[in-house]
Short mmCIF file of C-alpha atoms and ligand atoms in Angstrom, two decimals:
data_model
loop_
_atom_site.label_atom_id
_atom_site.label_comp_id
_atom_site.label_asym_id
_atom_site.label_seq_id
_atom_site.Cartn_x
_atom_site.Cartn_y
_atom_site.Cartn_z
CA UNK A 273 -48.03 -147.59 21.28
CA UNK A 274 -49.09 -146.60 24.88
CA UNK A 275 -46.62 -145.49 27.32
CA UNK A 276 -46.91 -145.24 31.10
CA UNK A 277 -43.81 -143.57 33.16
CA UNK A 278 -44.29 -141.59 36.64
CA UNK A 279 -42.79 -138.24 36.60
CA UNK A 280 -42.18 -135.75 38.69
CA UNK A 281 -44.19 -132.21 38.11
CA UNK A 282 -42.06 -129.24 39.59
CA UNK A 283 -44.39 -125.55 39.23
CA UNK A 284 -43.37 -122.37 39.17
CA UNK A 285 -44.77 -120.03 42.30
CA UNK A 286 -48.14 -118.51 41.51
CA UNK A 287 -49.34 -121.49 38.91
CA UNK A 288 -50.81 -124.40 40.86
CA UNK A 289 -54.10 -122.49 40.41
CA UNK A 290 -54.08 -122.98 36.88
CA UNK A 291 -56.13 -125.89 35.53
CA UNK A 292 -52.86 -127.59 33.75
CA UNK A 293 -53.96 -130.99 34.67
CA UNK A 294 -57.00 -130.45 33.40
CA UNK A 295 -55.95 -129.29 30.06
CA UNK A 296 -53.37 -132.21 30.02
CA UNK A 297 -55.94 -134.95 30.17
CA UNK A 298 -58.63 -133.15 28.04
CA UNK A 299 -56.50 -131.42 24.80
CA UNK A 300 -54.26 -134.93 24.86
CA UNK A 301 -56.04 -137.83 25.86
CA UNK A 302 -54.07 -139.11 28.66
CA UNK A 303 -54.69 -140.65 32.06
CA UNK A 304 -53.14 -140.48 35.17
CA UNK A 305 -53.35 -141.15 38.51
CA UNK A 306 -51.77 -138.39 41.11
CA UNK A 307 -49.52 -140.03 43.37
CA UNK A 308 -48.49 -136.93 45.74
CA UNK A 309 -48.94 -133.39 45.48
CA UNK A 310 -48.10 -130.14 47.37
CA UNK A 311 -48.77 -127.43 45.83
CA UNK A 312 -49.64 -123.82 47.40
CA UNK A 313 -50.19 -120.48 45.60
CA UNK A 314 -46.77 -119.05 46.63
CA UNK A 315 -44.35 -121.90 46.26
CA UNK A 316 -43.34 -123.80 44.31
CA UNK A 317 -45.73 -126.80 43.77
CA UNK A 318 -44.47 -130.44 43.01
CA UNK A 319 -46.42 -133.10 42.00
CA UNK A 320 -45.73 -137.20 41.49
CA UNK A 321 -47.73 -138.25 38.56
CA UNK A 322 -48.55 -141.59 37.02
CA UNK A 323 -49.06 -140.42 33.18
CA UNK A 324 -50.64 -143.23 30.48
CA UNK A 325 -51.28 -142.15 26.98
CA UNK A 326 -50.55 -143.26 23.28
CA UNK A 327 -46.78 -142.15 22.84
CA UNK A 328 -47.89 -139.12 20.43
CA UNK A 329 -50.11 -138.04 23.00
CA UNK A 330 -47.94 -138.16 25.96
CA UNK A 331 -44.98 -136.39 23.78
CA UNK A 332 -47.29 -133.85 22.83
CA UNK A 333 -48.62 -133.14 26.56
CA UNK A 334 -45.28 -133.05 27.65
CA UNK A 335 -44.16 -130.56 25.59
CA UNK A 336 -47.10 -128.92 26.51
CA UNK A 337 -46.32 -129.09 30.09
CA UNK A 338 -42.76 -127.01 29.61
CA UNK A 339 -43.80 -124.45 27.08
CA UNK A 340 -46.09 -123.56 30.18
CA UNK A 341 -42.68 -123.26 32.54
CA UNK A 342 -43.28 -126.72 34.02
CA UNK A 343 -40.10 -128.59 34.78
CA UNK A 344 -40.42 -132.45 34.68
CA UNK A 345 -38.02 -135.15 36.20
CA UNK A 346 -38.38 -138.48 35.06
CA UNK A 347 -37.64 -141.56 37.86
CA UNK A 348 -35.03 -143.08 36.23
CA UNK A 349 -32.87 -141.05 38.89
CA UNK A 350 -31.72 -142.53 41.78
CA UNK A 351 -31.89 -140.95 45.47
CA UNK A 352 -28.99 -142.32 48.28
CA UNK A 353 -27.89 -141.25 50.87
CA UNK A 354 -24.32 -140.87 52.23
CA UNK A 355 -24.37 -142.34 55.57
CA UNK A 356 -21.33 -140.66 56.57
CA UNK A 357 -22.75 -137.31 56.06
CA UNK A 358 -26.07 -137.92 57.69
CA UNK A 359 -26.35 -135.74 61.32
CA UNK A 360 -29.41 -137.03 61.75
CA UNK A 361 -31.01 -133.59 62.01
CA UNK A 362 -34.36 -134.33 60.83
CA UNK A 363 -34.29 -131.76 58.44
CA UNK A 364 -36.08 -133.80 55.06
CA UNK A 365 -38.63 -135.20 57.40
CA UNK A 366 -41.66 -133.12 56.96
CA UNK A 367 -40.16 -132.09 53.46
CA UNK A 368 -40.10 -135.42 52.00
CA UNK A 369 -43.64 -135.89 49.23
CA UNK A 370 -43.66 -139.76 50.19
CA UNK A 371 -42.58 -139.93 53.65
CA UNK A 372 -39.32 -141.66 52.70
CA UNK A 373 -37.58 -140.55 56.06
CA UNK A 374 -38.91 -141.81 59.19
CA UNK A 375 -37.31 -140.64 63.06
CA UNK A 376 -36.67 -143.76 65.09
CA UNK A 377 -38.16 -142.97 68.62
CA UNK A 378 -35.78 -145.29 70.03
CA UNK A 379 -32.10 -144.25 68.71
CA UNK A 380 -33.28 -140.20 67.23
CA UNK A 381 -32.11 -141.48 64.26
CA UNK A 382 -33.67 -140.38 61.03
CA UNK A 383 -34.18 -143.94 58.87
CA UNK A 384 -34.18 -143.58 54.98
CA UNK A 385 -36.53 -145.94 53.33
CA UNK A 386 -35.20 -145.80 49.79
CA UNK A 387 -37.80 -147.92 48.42
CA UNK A 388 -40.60 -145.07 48.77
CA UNK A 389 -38.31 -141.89 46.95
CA UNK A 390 -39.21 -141.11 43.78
CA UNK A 391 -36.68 -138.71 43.16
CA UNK A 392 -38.62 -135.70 43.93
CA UNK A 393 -35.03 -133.96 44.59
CA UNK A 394 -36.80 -131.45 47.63
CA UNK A 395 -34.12 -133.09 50.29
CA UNK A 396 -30.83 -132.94 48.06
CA UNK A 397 -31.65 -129.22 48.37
CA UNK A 398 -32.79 -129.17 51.94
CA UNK A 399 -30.06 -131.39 53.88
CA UNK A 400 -27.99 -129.08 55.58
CA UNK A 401 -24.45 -131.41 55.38
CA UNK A 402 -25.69 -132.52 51.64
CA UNK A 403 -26.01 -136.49 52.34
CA UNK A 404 -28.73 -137.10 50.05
CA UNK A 405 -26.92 -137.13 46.73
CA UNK A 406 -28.65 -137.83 43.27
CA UNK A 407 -27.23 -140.59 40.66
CA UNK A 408 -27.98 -141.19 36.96
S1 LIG B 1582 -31.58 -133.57 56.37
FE1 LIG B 1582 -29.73 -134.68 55.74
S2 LIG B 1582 -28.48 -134.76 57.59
FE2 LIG B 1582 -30.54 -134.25 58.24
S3 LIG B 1582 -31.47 -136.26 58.72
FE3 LIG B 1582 -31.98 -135.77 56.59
S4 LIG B 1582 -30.38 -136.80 55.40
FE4 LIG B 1582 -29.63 -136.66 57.51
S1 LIG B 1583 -35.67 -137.25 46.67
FE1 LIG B 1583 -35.72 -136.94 48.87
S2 LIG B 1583 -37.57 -135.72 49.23
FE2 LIG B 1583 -37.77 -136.61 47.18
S3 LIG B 1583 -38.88 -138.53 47.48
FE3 LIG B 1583 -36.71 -139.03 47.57
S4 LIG B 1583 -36.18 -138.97 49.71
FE4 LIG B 1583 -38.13 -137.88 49.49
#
């Protein structure tokens, strides 16, 4: 059976030079299609992947993946944020992977487009009065 899910890759500092990827797709058949990535040599990196493989395949890269200290988020999580909280600092702007916050140059207010987070989890972290707030 082939499966296809997006997930989200999260790196440890000091590995996004490593070819992972590359071993992913060679040692276990699988395809993807990179949706976003940021990754520099002394952060850590995050990247949205689509992944496509035969279901023993994709288990197997996977596991893979977190023996080698990769922590992976699957986008069955929902992102929202609590409009009460919001300041409207501007904080998760540049921070967001898929531009899911936009500044209105009319009222300064920061718009969330909910449709374009994947779940990444960067803003939860970076919102100083912690409006964006995950749900399972
Ligand atoms: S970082 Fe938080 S408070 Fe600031 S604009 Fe974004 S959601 Fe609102
Ligand atoms: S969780 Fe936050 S930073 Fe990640 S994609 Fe969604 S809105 Fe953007």
């Amino acid at each position: 059976m082939v499966v296809s899910k997006r997930i989200v890759l999260h790196f440890p500092k000091r590995m996004g030079d490593r070819p992972i990827i590359y071993r992913l797709i060679k040692d276990y058949d699988l395809e993807f299609n990179i949706l976003k990535a940021l990754i520099t040599p002394e952060d850590e990196g995050l990247m949205v992947l689509a992944l496509s493989g035969e279901q023993e395949n994709y288990d197997k890269g996977i596991k893979y993946l977190t023996k080698n200290g990769v922590r992976i988020q699957s986008l069955s999580q929902d992102v929202i944020r609590n409009e009460e909280r919001c300041t409207h600092c501007g904080a998760c702007v540049t921070i967001c992977p898929t531009d899911a916050f936009e500044l209105d140059p009319l009222t300064r207010h920061i718009n969330f487009y909910g449709e374009k987070c994947v779940a990444c989890g960067v803003c939860i972290k970076a919102c100083p009065p912690r409006a964006m707030e995950v749900h399972f």
